[in-house]
Short mmCIF file of C-alpha atoms and ligand atoms in Angstrom, two decimals:
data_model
loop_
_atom_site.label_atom_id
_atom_site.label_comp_id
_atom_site.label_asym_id
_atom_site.label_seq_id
_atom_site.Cartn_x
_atom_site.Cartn_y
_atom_site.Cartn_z
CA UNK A 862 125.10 89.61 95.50
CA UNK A 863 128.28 91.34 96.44
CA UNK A 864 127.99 93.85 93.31
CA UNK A 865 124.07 94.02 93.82
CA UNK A 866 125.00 95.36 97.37
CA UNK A 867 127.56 97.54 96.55
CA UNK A 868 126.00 100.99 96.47
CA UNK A 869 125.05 100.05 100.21
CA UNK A 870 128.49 98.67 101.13
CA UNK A 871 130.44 101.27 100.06
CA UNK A 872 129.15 103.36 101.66
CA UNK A 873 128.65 101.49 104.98
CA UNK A 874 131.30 99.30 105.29
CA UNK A 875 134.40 102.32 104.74
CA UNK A 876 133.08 104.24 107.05
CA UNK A 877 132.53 101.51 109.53
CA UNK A 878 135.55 100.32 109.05
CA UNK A 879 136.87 104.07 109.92
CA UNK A 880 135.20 104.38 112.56
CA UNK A 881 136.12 100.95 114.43
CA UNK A 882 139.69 101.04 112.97
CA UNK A 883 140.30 104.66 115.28
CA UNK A 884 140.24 101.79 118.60
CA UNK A 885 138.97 99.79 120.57
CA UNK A 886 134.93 100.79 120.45
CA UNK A 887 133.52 103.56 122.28
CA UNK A 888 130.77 104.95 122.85
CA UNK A 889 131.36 107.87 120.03
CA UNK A 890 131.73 105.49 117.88
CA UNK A 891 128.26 103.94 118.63
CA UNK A 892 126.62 107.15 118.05
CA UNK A 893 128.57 106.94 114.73
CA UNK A 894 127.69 104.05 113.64
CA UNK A 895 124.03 104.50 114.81
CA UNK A 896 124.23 107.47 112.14
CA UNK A 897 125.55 105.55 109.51
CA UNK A 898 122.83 102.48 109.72
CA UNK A 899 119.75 105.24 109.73
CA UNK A 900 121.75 106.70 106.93
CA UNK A 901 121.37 103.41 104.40
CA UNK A 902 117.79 103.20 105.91
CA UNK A 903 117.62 100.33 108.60
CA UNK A 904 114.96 102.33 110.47
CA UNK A 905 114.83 103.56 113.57
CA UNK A 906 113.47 101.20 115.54
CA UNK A 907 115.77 98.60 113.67
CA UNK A 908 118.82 100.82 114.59
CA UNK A 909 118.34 100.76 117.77
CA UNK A 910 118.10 97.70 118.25
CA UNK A 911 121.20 97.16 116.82
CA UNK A 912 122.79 99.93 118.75
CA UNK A 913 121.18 98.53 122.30
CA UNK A 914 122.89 94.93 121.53
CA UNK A 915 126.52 96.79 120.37
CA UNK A 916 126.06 98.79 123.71
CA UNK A 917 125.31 95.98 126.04
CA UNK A 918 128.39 93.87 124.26
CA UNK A 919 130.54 97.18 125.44
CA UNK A 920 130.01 97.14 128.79
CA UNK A 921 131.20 93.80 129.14
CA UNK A 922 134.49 94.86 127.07
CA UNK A 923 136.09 97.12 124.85
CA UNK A 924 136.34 96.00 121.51
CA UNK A 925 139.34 95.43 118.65
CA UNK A 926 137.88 96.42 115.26
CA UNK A 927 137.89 92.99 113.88
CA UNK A 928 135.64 91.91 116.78
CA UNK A 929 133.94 94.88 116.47
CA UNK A 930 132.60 94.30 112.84
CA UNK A 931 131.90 90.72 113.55
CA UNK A 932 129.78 91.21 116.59
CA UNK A 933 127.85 93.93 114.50
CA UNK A 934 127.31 91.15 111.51
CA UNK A 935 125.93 88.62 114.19
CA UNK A 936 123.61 90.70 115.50
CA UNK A 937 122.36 91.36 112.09
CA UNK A 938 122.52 87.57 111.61
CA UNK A 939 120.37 86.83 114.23
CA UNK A 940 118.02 89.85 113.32
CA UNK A 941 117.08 88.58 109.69
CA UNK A 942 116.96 85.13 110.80
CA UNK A 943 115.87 84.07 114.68
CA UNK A 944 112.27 84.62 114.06
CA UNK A 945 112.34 82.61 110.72
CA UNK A 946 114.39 79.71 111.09
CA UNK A 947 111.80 77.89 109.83
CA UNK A 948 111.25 79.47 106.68
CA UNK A 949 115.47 79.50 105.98
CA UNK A 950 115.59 76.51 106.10
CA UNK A 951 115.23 75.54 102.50
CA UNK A 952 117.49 77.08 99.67
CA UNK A 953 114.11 77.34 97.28
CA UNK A 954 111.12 77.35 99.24
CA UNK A 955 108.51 75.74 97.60
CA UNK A 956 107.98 72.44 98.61
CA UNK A 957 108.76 68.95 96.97
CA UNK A 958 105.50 66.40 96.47
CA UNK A 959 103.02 69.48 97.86
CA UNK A 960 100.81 71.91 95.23
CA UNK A 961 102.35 75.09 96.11
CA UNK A 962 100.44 78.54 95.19
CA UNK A 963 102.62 81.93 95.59
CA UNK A 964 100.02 84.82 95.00
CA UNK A 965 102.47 87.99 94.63
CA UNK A 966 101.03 91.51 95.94
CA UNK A 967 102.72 94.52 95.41
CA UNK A 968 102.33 97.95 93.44
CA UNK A 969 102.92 98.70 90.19
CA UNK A 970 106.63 99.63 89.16
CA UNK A 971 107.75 97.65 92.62
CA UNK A 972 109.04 94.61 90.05
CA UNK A 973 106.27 92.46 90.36
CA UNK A 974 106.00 90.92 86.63
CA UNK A 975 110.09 90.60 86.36
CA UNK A 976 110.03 88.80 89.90
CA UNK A 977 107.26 86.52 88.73
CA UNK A 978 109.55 86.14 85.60
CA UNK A 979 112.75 85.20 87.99
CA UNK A 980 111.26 82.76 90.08
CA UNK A 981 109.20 80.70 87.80
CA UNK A 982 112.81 80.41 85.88
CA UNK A 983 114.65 79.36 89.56
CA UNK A 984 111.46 76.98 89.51
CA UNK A 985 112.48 75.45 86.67
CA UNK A 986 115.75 75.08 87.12
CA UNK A 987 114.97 73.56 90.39
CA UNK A 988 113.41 71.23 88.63
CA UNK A 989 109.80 71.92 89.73
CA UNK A 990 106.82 72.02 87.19
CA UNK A 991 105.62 75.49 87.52
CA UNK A 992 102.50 77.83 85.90
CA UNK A 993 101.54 81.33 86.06
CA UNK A 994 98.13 82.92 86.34
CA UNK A 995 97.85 85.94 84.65
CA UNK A 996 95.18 87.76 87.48
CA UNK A 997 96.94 90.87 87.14
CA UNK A 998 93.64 91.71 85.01
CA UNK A 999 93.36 95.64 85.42
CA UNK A 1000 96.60 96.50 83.20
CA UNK A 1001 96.23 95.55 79.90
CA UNK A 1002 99.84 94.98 79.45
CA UNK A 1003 100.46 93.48 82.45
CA UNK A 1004 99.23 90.07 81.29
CA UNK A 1005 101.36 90.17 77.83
CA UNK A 1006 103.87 91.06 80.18
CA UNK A 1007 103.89 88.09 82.57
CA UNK A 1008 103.48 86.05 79.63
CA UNK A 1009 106.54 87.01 77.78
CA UNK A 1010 108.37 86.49 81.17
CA UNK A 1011 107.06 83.07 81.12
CA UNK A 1012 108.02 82.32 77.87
CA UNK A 1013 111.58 83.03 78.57
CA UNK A 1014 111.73 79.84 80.96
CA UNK A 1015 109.07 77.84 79.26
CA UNK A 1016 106.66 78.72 81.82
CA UNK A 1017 102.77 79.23 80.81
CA UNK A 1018 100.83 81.68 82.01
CA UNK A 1019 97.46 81.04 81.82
CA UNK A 1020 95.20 84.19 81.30
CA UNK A 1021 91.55 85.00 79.91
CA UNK A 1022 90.43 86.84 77.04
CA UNK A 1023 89.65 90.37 77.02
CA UNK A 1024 89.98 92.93 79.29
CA UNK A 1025 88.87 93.32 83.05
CA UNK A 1026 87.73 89.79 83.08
CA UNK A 1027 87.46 88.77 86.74
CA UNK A 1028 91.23 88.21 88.44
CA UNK A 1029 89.57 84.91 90.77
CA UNK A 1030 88.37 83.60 87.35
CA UNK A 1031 91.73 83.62 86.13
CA UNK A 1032 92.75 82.12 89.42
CA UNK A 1033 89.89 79.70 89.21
CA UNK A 1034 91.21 77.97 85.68
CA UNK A 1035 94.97 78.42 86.87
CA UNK A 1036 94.22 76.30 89.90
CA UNK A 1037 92.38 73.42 87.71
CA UNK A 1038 94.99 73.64 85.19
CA UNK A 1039 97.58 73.65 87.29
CA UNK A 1040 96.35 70.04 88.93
CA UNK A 1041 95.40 68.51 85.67
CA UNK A 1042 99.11 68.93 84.59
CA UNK A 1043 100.78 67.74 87.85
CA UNK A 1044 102.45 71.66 88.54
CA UNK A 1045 103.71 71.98 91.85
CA UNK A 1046 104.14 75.76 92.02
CA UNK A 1047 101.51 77.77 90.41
CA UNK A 1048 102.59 81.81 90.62
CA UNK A 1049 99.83 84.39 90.99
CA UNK A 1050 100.05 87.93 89.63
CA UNK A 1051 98.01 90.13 90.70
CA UNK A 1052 97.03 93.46 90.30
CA UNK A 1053 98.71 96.24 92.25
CA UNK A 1054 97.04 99.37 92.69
CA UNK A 1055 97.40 101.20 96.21
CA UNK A 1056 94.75 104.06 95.83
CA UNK A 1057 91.90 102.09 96.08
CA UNK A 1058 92.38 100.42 99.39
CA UNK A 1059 88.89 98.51 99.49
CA UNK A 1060 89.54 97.27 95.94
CA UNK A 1061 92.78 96.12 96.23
CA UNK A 1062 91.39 94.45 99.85
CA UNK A 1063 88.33 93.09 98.23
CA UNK A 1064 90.49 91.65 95.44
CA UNK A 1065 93.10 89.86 97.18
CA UNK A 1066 90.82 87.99 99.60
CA UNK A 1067 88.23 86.96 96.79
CA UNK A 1068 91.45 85.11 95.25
CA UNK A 1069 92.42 83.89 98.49
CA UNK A 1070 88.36 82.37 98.84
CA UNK A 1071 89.16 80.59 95.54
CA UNK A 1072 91.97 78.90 96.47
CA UNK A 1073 91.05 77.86 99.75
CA UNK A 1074 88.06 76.01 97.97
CA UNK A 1075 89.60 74.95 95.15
CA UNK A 1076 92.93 74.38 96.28
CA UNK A 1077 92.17 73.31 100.35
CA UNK A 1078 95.60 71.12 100.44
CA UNK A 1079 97.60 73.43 98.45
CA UNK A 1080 101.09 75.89 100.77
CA UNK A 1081 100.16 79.26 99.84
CA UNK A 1082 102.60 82.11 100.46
CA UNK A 1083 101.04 85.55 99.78
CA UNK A 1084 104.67 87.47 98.91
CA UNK A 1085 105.33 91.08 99.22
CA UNK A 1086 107.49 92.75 96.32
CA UNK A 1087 108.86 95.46 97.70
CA UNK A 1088 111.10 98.17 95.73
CA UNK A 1089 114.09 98.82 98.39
CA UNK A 1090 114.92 102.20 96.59
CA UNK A 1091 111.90 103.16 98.39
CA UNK A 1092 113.35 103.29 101.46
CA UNK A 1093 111.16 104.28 104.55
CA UNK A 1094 108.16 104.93 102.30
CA UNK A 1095 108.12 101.20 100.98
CA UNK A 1096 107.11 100.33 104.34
CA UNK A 1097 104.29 102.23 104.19
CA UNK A 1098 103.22 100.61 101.45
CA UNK A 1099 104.05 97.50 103.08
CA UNK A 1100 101.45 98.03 105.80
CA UNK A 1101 98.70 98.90 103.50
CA UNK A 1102 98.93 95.51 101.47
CA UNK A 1103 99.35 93.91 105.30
CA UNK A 1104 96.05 94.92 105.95
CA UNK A 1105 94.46 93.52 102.60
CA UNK A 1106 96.07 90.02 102.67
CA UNK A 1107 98.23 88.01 105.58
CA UNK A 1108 101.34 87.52 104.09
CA UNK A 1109 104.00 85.28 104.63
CA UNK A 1110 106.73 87.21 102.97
CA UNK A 1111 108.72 89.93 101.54
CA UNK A 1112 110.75 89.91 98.07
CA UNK A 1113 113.10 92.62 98.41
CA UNK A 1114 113.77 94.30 94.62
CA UNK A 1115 115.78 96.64 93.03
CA UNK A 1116 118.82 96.36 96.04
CA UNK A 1117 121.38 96.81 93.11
CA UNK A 1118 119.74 100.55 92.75
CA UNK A 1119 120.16 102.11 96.41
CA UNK A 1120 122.46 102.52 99.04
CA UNK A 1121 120.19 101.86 101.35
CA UNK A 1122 119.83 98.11 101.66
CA UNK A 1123 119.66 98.20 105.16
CA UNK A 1124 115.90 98.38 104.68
CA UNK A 1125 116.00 94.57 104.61
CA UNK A 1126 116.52 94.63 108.43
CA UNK A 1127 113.96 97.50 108.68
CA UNK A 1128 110.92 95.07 106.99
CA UNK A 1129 112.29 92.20 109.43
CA UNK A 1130 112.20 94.12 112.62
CA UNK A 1131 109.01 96.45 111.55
CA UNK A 1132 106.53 93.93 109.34
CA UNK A 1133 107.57 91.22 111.15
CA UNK A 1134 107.92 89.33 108.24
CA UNK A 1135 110.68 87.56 106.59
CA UNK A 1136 112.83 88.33 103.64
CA UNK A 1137 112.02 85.21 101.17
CA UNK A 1138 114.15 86.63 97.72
CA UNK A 1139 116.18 89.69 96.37
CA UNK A 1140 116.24 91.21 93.78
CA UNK A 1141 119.39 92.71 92.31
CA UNK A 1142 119.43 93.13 88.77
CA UNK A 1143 116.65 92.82 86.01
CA UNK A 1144 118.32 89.86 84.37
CA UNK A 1145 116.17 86.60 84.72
CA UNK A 1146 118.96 85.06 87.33
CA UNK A 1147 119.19 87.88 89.32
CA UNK A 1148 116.91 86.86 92.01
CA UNK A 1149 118.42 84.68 94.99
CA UNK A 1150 116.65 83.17 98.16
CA UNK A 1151 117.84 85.47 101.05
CA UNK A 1152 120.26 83.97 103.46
CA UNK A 1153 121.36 86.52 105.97
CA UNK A 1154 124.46 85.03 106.48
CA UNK A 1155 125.17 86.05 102.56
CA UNK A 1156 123.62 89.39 103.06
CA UNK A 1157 125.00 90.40 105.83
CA UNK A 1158 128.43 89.69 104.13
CA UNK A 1159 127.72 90.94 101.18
CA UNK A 1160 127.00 94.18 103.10
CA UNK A 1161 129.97 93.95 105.60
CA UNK A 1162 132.61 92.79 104.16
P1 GDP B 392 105.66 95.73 88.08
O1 GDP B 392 104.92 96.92 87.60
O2 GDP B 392 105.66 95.64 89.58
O3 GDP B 392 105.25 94.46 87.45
O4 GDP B 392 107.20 96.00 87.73
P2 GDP B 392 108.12 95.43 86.58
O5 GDP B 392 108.44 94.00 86.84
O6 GDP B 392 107.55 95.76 85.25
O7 GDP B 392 109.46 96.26 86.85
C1 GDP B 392 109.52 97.66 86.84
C2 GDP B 392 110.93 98.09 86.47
O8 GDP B 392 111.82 97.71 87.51
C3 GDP B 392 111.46 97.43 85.21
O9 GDP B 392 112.18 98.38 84.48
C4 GDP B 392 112.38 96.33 85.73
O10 GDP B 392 113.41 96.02 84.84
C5 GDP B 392 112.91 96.97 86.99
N1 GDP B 392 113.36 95.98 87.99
C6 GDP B 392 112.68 94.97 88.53
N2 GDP B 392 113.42 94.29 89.45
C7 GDP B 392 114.63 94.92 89.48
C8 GDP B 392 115.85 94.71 90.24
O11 GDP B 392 116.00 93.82 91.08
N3 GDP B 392 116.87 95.59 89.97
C9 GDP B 392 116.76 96.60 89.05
N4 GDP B 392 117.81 97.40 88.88
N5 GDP B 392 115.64 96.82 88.36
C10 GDP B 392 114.59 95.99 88.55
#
C-alpha cells in the first residue's frame, strides 16, 4: 500500500515533514500545511476540518514535530473511521453464514470490471463461495470482460445471451443461481453510464426491486468505484450515482496513479460514506479492505 501511495506521500509527507521540522508548530505552518492537504485533493471542507482540530490542539500547546505529525495522523484516523466503526470492523466484509449481494455502480473507465475481478478473487481466497452477474448489459464487452476476470479466480459469471437483454433479468437468474449453489457473495456489475441520469436511476433501482423480492434476507451493499485520479470531479460523479441508488460504500481505484490520495478523506467527510477497498494496481491482488490506520501510514510516514 506504501508504493500504491507513494505519488501522494512524496509529495506530502517531505514537505510536511519540512514544514514541522522548522519548530515547534505555528500558526504559518498551519496555513502551510492547509496548502499542502488541498494540494493532494482532501477538499476543502475536509481541510478544514483538519486544520480547525490542528488549531484547537495549538492553543493548548506548541508542538515538537514528532507530535506534530502524529496528532495530524490521528485526526485523520478518527476522520476515515469514527462514523464507520461498524463497517471496519471486519478485515473482508461480507458476512459468514448470510447471502451477501454487492451490486457495484460506477462509470465506465472508473475500474469497475477489474474491481469486480479483485474482490471475487479476495472472496475466494477468503474462502467464501462467490458468483458474478454479468448486468453490465449495455457494453458488449463489458460482459466478456467480467467473465474473463472471473475466470482468473474460478469465479462464474453468469450472463444472458445477446445483446441489451434486460440487466434485472440477469440479476433475476444470478440471484436463483446463486442460492441453488449455496454462494454467499454474489457480485453485481452493472452498467455505468452518467449521461443519462433517469436511465442509469431507473436501472439501478429496478435491480434493487429484484433483489429485495427475490433475495428479502440477503446484506446488500450498493459500492461506489470511484477513480481517485479524478480528484474533485470524482465527487461529482459521486453525487450523481448517490441520487440513483443508496449506497453503502466507496471503492477507491487507481490511488497508485495520483498524488492526490487525500481524496479518500474528501469522500468520507463530503459523501458521508465509507471507504470499503482500494485500489492500487491492476494486478488481481491489488485491492485491500481500507483500514485507516494503514492508510494514514502509508500516507504519513
Ligand atoms: P470499467 O470500465 O469501470 O469496468 O473499468 P476497467 O475495470 O476496465 O478499468 C479501466 C482501466 O483502469 C484499465 O486499464 C484497468 O487496468 C485500470 N485500473 C483499474 N483499477 C486500477 C488501479 O487500482 N490502478 C491502476 N493503475 N489502474 C487501474
Amino acid at each position: 500500500l506504501r508504493q500504491g501511495l507513494d505519488k501522494t506521500r512524496r509529495n506530502l509527507i517531505n514537505q510536511l515533514k519540512a514544514i514541522v521540522g522548522q519548530g515547534p508548530l505555528n500558526q504559518d505552518a498551519v496555513m502551510e500545511i492547509e496548502a499542502l492537504l488541498l494540494q493532494a485533493d482532501v477538499g476543502v471542507e475536509a481541510t478544514d476540518y483538519i486544520i480547525k482540530a490542528l488549531q484547537s490542539k495549538l492553543r493548548e500547546q506548541a508542538l515538537p514535530p514528532e507530535q506534530a505529525i502524529s496528532y495530524l495522523k490521528k485526526i485523520l484516523r478518527d476522520m476515515l473511521e469514527q462514523p464507520f466503526v461498524e463497517s471496519y470492523k471486519r478485515t473482508f466484509a461480507p458476512e459468514k453464514d448470510t447471502f451477501n449481494i454487492w451490486v457495484m455502480t460506477g462509470v465506465n473507465g472508473a475500474g469497475k470490471t477489474t474491481t469486480i475481478g479483485k474482490i471475487a478473487h479476495l472472496a475466494v481466497k477468503s474462502g467464501y463461495k462467490c458468483l458474478i452477474a454479468a448486468a453490465d448489459t449495455f457494453r458488449a464487452a463489458a460482459v466478456e470482460q467480467v467473465k474473463i476476470w472471473g475466470q482468473r479466480s474460478g469465479v462464474e459469471a453468469i450472463a444472458n445471451p445477446g445483446e441489451n437483454t434486460d440487466p434485472a433479468a440477469v440479476v433475476f437468474d444470478a440471484i436463483a443461481a446463486a442460492k441453488a449453489r449455496g454462494s454467499e457473495l454474489l457480485i453485481v456489475d452493472t452498467a455505468g453510464r452518467l449521461q443519462n441520469k433517469k436511465n442509469l436511476m431507473d436501472e439501478l433501482s429496478k435491480i434493487r426491486r429484484i433483489i429485495d423480492k427475490k433475495a428479502p434476507d440477503a446484506k446488500v451493499e450498493a459500492l461506489l468505484v470511484l477513480d481517485a485520479t479524478l480528484g474533485q470531479n470524482g465527487l461529482r460523479q459521486a453525487q450523481v450515482f448517490s441520487e440513483a441508488v443508496k449506497l453503502s460504500g466507496v471503492v477507491l481505484t487507481k490511488l497508485d496513479g495520483t498524488a492526490k490520495g487525500g481524496i479518500a478523506l474528501a469522500v468520507v467527510q463530503q459523501l458521508g460514506l465509507p471507504i470499503r477497498f482500494i485500489g492500487a494496481g491492476e494486478g488481481i491482488e491489488d485491492l485491500r479492505p481500507f483500514s485507516s490506520y494503514e492508510f494514514v501510514e502509508a500516507l504519513l510516514s
